[in-house]
XYZ file of C-alpha atoms in Angstrom:
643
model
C 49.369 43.424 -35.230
C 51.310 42.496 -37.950
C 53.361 39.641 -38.948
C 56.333 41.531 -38.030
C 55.199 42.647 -34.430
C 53.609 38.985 -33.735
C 57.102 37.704 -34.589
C 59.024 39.445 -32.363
C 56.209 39.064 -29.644
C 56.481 34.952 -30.130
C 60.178 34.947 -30.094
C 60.614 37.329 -26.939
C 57.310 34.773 -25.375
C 59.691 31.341 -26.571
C 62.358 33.002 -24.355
C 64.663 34.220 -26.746
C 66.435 33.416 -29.587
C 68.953 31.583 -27.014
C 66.281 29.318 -26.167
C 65.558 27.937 -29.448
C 67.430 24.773 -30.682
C 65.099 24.093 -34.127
C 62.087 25.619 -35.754
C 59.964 24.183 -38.351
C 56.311 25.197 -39.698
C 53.690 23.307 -41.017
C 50.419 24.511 -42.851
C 49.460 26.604 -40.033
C 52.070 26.363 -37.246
C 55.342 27.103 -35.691
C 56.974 24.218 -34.519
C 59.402 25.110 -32.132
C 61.903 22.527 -29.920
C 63.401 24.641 -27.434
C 66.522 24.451 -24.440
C 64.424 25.076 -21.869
C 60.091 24.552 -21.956
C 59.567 26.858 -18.964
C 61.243 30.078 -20.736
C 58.123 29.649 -22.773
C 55.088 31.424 -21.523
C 52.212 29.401 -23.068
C 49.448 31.430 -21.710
C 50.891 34.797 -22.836
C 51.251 33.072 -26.250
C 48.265 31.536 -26.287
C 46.554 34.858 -25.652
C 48.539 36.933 -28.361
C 47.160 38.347 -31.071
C 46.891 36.511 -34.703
C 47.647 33.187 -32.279
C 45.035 30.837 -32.476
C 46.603 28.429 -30.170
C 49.446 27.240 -27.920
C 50.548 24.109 -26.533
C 53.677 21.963 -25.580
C 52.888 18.693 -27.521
C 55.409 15.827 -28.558
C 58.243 17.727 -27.425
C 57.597 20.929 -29.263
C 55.954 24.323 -28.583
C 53.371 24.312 -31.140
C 52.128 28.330 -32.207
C 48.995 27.756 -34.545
C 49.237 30.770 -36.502
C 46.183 29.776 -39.241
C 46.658 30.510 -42.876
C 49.689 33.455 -42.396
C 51.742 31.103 -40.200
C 54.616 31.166 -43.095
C 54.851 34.863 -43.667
C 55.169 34.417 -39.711
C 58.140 32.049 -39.793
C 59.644 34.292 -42.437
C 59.305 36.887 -40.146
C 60.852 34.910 -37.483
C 63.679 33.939 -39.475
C 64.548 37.460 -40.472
C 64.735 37.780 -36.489
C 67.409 35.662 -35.650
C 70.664 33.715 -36.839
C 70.850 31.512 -39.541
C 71.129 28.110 -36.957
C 67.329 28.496 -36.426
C 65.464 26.956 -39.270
C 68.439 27.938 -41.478
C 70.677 26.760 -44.157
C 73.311 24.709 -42.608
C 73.112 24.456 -38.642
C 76.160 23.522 -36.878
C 76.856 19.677 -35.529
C 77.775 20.712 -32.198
C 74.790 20.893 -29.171
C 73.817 24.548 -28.639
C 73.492 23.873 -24.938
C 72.777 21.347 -22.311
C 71.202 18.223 -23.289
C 67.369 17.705 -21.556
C 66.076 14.042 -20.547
C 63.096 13.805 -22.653
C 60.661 10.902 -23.512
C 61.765 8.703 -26.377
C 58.683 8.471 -28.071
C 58.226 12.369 -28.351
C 62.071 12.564 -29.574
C 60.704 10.052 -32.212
C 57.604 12.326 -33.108
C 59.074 15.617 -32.848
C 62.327 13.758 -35.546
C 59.573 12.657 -37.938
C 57.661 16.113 -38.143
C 61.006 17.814 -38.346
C 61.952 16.109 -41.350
C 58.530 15.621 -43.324
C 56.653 19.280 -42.549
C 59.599 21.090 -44.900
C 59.343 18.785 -47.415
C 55.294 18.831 -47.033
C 54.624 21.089 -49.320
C 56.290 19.652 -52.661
C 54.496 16.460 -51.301
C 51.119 18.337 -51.448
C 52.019 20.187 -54.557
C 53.050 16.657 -56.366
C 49.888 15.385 -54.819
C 47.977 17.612 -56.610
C 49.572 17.697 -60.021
C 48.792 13.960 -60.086
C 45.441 14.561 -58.833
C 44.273 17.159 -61.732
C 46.341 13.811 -64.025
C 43.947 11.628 -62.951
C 41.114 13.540 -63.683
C 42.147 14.804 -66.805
C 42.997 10.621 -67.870
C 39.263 10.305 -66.322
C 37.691 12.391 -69.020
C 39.231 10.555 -71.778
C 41.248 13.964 -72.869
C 44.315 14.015 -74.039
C 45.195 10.441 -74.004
C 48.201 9.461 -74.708
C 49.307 13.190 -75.413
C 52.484 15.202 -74.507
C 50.868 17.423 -72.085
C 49.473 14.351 -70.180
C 52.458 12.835 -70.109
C 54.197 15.808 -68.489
C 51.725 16.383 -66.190
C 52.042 12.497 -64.774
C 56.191 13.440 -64.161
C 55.588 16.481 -62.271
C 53.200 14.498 -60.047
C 55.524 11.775 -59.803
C 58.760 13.335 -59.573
C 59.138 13.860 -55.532
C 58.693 9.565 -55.244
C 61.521 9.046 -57.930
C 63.780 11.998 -56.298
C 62.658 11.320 -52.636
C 65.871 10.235 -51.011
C 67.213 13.735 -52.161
C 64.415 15.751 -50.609
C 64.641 14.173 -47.166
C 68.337 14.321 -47.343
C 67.893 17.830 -47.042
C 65.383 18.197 -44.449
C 67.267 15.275 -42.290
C 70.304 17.405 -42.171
C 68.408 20.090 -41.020
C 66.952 18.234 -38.666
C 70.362 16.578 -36.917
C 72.080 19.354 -37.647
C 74.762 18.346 -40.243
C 75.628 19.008 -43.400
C 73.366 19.135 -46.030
C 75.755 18.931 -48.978
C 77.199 15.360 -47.673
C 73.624 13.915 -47.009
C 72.722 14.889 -50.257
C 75.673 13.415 -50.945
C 74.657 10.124 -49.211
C 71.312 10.002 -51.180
C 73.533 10.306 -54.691
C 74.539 7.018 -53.337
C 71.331 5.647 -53.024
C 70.403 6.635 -56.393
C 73.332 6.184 -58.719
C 72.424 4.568 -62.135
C 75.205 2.068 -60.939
C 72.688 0.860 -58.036
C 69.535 1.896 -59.987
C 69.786 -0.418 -63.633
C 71.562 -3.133 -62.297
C 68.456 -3.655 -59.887
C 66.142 -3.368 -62.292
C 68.380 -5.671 -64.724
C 68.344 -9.074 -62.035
C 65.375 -10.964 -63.516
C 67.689 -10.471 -66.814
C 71.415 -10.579 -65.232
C 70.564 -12.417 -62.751
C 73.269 -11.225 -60.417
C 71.802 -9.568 -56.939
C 74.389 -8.423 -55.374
C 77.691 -6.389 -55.816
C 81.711 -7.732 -53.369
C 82.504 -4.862 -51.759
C 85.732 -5.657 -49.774
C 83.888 -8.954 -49.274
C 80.936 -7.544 -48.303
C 77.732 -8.208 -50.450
C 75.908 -4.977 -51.568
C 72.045 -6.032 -52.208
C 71.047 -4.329 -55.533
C 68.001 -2.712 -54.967
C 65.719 0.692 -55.897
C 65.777 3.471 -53.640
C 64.185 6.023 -55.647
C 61.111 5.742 -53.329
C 62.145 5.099 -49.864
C 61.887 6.924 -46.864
C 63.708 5.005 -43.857
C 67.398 4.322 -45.447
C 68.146 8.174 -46.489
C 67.186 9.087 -42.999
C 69.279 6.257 -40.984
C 72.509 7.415 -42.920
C 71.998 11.254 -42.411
C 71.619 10.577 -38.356
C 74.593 8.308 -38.459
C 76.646 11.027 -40.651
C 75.726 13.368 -38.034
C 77.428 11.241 -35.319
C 80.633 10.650 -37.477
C 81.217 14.125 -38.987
C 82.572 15.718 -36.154
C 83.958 12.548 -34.681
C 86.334 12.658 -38.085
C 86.731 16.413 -37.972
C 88.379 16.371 -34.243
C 90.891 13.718 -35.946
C 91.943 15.350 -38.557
C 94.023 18.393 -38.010
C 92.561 21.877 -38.822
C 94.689 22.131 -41.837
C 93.259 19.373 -43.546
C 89.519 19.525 -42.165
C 88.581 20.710 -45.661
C 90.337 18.379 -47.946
C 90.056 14.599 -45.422
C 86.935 15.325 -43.472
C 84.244 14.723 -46.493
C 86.453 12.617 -48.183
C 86.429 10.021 -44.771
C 82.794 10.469 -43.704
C 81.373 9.660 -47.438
C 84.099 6.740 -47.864
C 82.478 5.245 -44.737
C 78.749 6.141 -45.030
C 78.332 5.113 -48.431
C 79.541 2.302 -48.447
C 77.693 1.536 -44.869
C 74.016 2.773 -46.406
C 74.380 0.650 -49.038
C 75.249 -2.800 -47.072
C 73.849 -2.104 -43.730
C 71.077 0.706 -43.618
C 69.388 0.450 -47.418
C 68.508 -2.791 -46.849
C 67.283 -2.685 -43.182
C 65.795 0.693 -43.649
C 63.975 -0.849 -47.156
C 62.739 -3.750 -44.950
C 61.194 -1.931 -42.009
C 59.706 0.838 -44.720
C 57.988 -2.714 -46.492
C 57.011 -4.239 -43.096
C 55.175 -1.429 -41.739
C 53.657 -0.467 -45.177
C 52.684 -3.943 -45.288
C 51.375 -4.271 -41.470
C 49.492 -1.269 -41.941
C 47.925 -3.174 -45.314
C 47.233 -6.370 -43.439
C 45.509 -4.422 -40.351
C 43.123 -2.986 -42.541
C 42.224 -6.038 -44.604
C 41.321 -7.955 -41.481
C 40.183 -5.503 -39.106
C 39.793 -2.884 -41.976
C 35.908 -1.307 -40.463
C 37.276 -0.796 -36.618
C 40.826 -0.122 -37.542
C 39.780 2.577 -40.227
C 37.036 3.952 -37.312
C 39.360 4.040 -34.359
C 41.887 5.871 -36.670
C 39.194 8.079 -38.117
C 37.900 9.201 -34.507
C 40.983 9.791 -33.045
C 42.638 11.999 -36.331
C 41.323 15.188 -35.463
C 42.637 14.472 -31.756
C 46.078 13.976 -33.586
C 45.822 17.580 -35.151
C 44.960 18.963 -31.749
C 48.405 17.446 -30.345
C 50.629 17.589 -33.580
C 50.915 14.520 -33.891
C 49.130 13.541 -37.427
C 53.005 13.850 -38.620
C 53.925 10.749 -36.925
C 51.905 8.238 -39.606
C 53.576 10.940 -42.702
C 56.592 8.197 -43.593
C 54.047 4.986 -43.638
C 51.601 7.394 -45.852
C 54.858 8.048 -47.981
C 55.775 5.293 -47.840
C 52.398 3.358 -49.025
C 52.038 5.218 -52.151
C 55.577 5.127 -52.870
C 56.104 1.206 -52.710
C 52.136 0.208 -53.488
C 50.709 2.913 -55.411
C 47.988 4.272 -52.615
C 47.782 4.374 -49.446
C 44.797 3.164 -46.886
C 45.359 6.268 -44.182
C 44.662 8.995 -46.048
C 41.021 8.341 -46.625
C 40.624 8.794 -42.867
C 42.114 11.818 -43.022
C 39.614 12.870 -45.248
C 36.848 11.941 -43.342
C 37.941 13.501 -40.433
C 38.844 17.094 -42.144
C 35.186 16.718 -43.701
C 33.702 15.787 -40.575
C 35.324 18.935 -38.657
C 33.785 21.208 -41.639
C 30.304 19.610 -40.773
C 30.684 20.317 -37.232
C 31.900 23.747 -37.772
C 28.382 24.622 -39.697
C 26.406 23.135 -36.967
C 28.327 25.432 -34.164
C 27.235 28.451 -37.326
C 23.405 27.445 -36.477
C 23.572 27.057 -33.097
C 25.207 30.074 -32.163
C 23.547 33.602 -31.647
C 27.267 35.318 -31.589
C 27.844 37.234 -35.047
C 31.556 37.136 -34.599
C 31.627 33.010 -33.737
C 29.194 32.408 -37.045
C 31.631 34.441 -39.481
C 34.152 32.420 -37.558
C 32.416 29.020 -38.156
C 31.627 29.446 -41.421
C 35.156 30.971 -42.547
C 36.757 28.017 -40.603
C 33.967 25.113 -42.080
C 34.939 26.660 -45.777
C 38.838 25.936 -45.137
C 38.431 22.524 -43.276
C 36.364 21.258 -46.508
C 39.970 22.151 -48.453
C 42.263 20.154 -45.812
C 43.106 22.656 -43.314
C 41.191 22.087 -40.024
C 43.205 23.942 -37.501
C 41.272 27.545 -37.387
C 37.726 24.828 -37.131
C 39.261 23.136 -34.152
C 41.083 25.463 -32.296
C 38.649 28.524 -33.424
C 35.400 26.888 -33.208
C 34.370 23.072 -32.284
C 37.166 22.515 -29.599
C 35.712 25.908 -27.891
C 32.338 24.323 -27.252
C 34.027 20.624 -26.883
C 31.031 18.829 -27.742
C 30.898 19.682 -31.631
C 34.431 18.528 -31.521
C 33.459 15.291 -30.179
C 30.727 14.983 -32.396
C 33.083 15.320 -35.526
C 35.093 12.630 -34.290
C 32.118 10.551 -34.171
C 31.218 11.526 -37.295
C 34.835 10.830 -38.867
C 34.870 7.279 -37.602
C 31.744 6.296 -38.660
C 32.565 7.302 -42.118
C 36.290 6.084 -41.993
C 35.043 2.949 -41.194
C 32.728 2.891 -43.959
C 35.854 3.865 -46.560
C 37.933 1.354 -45.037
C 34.823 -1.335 -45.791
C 34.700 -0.524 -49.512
C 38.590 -0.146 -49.460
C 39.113 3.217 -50.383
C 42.579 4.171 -51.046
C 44.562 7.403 -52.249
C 46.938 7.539 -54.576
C 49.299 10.615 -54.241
C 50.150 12.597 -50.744
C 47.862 15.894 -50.807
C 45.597 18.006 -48.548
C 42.523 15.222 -47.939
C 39.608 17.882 -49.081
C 37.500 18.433 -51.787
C 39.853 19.762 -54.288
C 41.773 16.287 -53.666
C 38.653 13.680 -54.765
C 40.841 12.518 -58.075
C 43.265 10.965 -55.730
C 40.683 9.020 -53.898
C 39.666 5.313 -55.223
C 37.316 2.582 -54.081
C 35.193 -0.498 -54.999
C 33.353 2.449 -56.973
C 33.992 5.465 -56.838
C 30.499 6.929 -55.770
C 31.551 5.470 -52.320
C 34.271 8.220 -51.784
C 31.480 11.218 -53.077
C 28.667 9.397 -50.460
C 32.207 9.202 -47.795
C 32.145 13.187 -47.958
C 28.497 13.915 -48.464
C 28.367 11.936 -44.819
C 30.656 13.533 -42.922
C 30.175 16.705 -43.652
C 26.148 15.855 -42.515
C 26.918 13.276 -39.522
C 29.060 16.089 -38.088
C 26.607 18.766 -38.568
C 23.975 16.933 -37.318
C 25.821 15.314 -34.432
C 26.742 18.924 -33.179
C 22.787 20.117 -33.820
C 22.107 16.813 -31.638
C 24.797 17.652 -28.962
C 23.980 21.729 -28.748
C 26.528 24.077 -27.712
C 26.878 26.322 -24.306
C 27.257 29.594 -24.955
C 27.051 30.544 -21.121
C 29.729 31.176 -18.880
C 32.613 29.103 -19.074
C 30.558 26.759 -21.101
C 28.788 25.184 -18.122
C 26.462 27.314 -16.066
C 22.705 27.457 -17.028
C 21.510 31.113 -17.779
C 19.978 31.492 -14.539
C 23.671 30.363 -13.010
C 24.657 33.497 -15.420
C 21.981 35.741 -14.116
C 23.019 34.931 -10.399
C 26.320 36.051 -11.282
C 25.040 39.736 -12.274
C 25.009 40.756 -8.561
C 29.178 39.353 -8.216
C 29.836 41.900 -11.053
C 27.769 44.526 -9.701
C 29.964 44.247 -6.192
C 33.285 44.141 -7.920
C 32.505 47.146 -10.040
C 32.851 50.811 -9.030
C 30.527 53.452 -8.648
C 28.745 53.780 -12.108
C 28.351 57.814 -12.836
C 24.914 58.940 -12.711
C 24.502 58.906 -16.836
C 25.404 55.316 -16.208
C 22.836 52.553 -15.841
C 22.591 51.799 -12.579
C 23.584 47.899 -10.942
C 20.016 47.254 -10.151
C 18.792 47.938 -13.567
C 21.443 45.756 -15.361
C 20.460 43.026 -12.423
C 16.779 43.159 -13.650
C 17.196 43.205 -16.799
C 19.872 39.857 -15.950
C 22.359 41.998 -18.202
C 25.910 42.473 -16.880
C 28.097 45.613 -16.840
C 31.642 46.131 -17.475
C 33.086 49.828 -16.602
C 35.531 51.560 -18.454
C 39.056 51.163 -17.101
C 40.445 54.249 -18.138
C 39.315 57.680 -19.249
C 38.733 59.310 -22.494
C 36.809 59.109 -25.614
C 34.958 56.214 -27.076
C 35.690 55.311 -30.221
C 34.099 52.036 -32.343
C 36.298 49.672 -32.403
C 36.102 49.316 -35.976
C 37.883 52.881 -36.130
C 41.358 51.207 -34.595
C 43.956 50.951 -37.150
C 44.886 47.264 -36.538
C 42.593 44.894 -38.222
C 42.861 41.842 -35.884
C 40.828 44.331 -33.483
C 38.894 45.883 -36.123
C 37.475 43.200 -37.447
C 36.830 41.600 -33.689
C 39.317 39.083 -34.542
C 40.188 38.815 -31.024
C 36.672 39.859 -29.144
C 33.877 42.117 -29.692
C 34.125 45.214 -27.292
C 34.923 49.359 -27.632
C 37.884 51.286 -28.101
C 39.065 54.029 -25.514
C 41.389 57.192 -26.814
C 42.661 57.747 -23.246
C 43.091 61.563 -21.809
C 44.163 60.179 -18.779
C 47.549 57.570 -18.777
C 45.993 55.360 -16.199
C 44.476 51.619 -16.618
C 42.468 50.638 -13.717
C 40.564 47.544 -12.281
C 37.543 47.294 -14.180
C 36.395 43.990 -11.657
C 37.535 41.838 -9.085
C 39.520 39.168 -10.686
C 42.822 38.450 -11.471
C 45.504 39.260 -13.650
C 45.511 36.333 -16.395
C 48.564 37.843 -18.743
C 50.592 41.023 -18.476
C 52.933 41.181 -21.314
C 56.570 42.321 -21.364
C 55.903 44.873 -22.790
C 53.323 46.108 -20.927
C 51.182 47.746 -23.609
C 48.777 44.890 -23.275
C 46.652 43.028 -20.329
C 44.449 39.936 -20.308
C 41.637 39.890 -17.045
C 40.055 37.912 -15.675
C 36.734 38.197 -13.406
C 35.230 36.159 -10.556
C 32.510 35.060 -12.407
C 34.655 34.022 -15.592
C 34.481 37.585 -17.710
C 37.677 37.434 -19.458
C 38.469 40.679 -21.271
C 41.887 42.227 -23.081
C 42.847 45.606 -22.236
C 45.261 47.038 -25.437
C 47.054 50.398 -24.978
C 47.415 51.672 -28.776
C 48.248 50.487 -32.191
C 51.969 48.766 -32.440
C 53.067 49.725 -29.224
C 54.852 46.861 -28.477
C 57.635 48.163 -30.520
C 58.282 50.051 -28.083
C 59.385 47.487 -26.401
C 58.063 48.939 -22.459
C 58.884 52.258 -23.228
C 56.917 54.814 -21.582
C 54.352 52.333 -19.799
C 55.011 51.185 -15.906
C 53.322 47.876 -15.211
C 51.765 48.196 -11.339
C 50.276 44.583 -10.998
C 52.310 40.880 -11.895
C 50.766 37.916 -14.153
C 48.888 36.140 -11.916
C 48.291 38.721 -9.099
C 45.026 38.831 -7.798
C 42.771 42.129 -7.917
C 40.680 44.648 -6.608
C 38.179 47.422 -8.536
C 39.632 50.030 -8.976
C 43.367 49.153 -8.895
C 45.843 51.035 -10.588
C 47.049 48.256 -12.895
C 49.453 50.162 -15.370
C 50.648 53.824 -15.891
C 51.580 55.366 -19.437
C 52.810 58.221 -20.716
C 50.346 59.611 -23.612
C 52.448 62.448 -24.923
C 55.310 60.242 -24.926
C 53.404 57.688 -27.311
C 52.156 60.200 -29.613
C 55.891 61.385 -29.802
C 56.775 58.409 -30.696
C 54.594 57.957 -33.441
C 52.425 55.581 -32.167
C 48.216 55.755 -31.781
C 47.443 55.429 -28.057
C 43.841 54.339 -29.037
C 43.423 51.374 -26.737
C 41.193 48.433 -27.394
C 38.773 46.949 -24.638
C 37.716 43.340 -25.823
C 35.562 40.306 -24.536
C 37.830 37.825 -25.361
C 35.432 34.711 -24.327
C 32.771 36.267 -26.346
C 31.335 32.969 -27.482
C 29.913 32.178 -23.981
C 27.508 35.030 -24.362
C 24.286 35.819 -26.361
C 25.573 39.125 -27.175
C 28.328 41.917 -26.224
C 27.069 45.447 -26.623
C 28.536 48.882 -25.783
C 26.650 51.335 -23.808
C 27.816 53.962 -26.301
C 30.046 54.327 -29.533
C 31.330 58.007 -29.218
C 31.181 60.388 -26.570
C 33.511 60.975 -23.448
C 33.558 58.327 -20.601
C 35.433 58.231 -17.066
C 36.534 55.464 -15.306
C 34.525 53.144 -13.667
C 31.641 54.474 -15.491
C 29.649 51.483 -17.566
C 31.100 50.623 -20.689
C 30.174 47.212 -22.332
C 26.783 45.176 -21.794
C 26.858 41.460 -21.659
C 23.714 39.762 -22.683
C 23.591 35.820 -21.081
């Protein structure tokens, strides 16, 4: 599928365009916030194609795309209007307001305004990081090029007010323009060099009306730009349903920045500077004296804040940290805890005797060492749950261990190996022994812990031999070139027949890739003679999607396999297929699940190849086909599953 296609397919699966009230993306997800959660369909999503995983998690519908996700949200934007993730959103609700916990309103507000502005923080981050190691080497000290290099990698901490103006408007859906406005304020030379002229002037303050403003610097904070833009987004249509229509453009910006201004820079700079220094500072003073069990508890429960989202919410103190004190203390468990997750992702490639779950282990182990972890957890460790676990472990132990020689970072980038120059400590062999131990504590926890590759993770082979003789009730009638039920019984193998009939193809001969190249499940593909799907089991139906070109199964026994009728066909939005079965509706061998018209496809344009994939793969030794080419009927036995 392409980006395109799995575009449309998330936005019809969010519930619409209409649904959607804000979408962001991070390094490999959608973030959406919708109207309405239950328009969302979490287990069609999570079961699309090119989705790795979906969840609702501090107020958001989370999509983890992997490494495409913002060609994706391109894609998505091209979709729909410019209020979704766009330029200026409008100040007025889109729909009915939703009671909704406080603390994930909090969350969901902090990763809506940091995850657009992540990736000049990362980019900065890095800039600084190849300064450090060029200043390292003794090179071109005190050069021009050196001295460039340390602005770039500086230059989002001078200018920050003005990135997270942007991102706050966005985000409370006001103008951008004003709260850019609003950080001008902040960062006016007026403000700006009579701060930094006290010790010399003396003079801390400047009458306003009567009212002192503090001098102080603003170029690196985080909580006083963000304050005014929520407040502006209160007053700006308050002011604009005053004024008449007539003068809207002329009175309405002249009002709100007469007010704000002068408000950020008496009330909400210097409470906003104050809470940014106390928790920069609490986080500072928990470390120093609980440094070993506050850096492990933090370290062992960071990959558990990927899995939710929620490693966004600690993105401000981070900022924060190396903004105000030069480093910060967090990062370094970050680190760990990426590292750790590579480690355990290598173990899983040992362990397991699936081809398709080593590639995907050792792809995913390669990117987590880099700083993206996502594809390890949700593709590989969190499938088997203990080397997930064990990478936690693993991540504590050596979080701890950083936080006991006081490692630090100085600059906000991916925590991998490309990253190191960033990275202090007591000495600096600490941080190279930090990552040469989590990457081995989490492989060798997850060697230590195993992994279950049987069904549903927790039946003992035997428990999957036993469960030969439900498949061989729920099948039908093999043909006589078949292999017959009690042969598959002995030999504790178990049969799937062929729900449909036609020609077999390999699977590697379908045009889209994510099938191809078993992306999704290892299995056959059918060219159908015969526009009929039927019941290859007893089971039931786990995901029928709108558009009724595709079908997730599920068996009795925990057999979970994808039925996909052509290449692209959900462009055609339904057209031509008639669905016979509901999500969710329990059923029989045999049973006509959906009817399509062939000739009508073809017509079209559109391949009617249709791919037949194990989709829980990893809980078997092996997934074979009983042939690659040749004719096959339905109900006649089509893929082998070896416990």
């Amino acid at each position: 599928m392409n980006n395109k296609d799995l575009a449309k397919n998330v936005l019809d699966l969010v519930g619409g365009e209409q649904n959607i009230s804000g979408l962001t993306h991070c390094a490999t997800r959608l973030r959406f916030v919708l109207k309405d959660d239950n328009k969302a369909d979490l287990k069609a999503l999570d079961q699309l194609e090119g989705v790795l995983r979906a969840q609702n998690s501090g107020g958001q519908v989370q999509i983890v795309i992997g490494a495409k996700v913002d060609a994706v949200y391109n894609e998505v934007r091209s979709l729909t209007s410019d209020r979704i993730g766009g330029s200026e959103p409008s100040a007025e609700s889109d729909g009915p307001k939703k009671k909704r916990n406080p603390i994930n309103v909090v969350l969901e507000t902090i990763a809506g305004i940091f995850t657009p502005v992540l990736p000049a923080l990362v980019g900065c981050g890095m800039i600084k990081c190849l300064a450090t190691v060029i200043a390292a080497m003794g090179y071109l000290e005190g050069s021009g090029f050196l001295t460039i290099i340390n602005m770039i990698g500086d230059c989002i901490f001078y200018f920050l007010p003005f990135f997270l103006a942007v991102s706050a408007a966005h985000r409370f859906k006001t103008n951008p323009y004003l709260a850019v406005a609003l950080a001008a304020g902040l960062m006016h030379p007026t403000i700006l060099n009579a701060a930094s002229q006290i010790a010399e002037t003396g003079v801390n303050s400047i009458d306003f009306l009567g009212m002192p403003i503090l001098l102080m610097k603003y170029s690196s904070s985080v909580i006083p730009i963000i304050l005014a833009v929520w407040i502006m987004s209160y007053l700006y249509p308050l002011v604009n349903r005053v004024i008449p229509k007539f003068l809207q453009v002329l009175l309405t910006p002249m009002i709100v920045l007469f007010i704000m201004v002068p408000v950020e820079l008496i009330v909400l700079g210097p409470v906003g500077s104050h809470i940014g220094d106390w928790l920069t500072n609490g986080i500072n003073s928990l470390f120093s004296t609980a440094g070993v069990l506050a850096g492990a508890i933090l370290g062992f429960f960071k990959p558990i804040m990927v899995m939710f989202g929620m490693h966004y919410a600690i993105m401000p103190i981070q900022v924060q940290q190396v903004a105000t004190l030069g480093a910060t203390v967090l990062l370094p468990t970050a680190l760990a805890a990426n590292l750790a997750q590579a480690g355990a992702a290598f173990g899983v490639f040992v362990l397991t005797k699936s081809k398709t779950m080593k590639s995907a282990a050792a792809s995913s182990g390669f990117t987590a060492l880099f700083g993206i972890t996502e594809p390890a957890i949700y593709g590989v460790t969190l499938k088997y749950k203990r080397p997930f676990f064990a990478g936690c472990l693993a991540a504590g132990i050596v979080s701890g261990f950083y936080s006991l020689v006081h490692t630090t970072a100085n600059a906000i980038s991916l925590p991998g190996l490309l990253a190191l120059g960033t990275y202090t400590s007591d000495r600096y062999i600490y941080v190279v022994i930090g990552c040469i131990a989590a990457i081995v504590l989490g492989f060798v926890f997850t060697l230590m812990a195993g992994i279950k590759e049987n069904v549903e993770g927790a039946k003992s082979k035997q428990q999957a031999t036993d469960a030969v003789a439900n498949i061989s009730t729920t099948v039908a009638t093999p043909a006589i070139s078949a292999p017959s039920v009690s042969e598959a019984s002995a030999s504790s193998d178990m049969l799937i027949v062929s729900p449909m009939t036609g020609e077999i193809k390999p699977i590697s001969e379908v045009e889209d890739q994510a099938f191809a190249q078993e992306l999704m499940g290892k299995g056959i593909a059918v060219v159908p003679t015969e526009g009929k799907v039927y019941a290859p089991f007893d089971g039931v139906v786990e995901a029928l999607y709108r558009t009724k070109h595709a079908i997730g199964l599920k068996a009795a026994n925990g057999v979970e396999i994808l039925i996909h009728i052509g290449v692209d066909t959900v462009s055609l939005k339904g057209k031509y297929f008639n669905a016979h079965i509901q999500q969710g509706q329990a059923i029989k061998a045999g049973d006509l699940l959906v009817e399509f018209d062939p000739e009508g496809i073809t017509a079209a344009g559109y391949n009617t190849i249709t791919s037949i994939v194990v989709t829980n793969m990893q809980q078997y030794g092996d997934v074979l086909t009983t042939a690659t080419s040749g004719p096959i009927r339905e109900s006649e036995a089509l893929i082998k599953l070896i416990p």
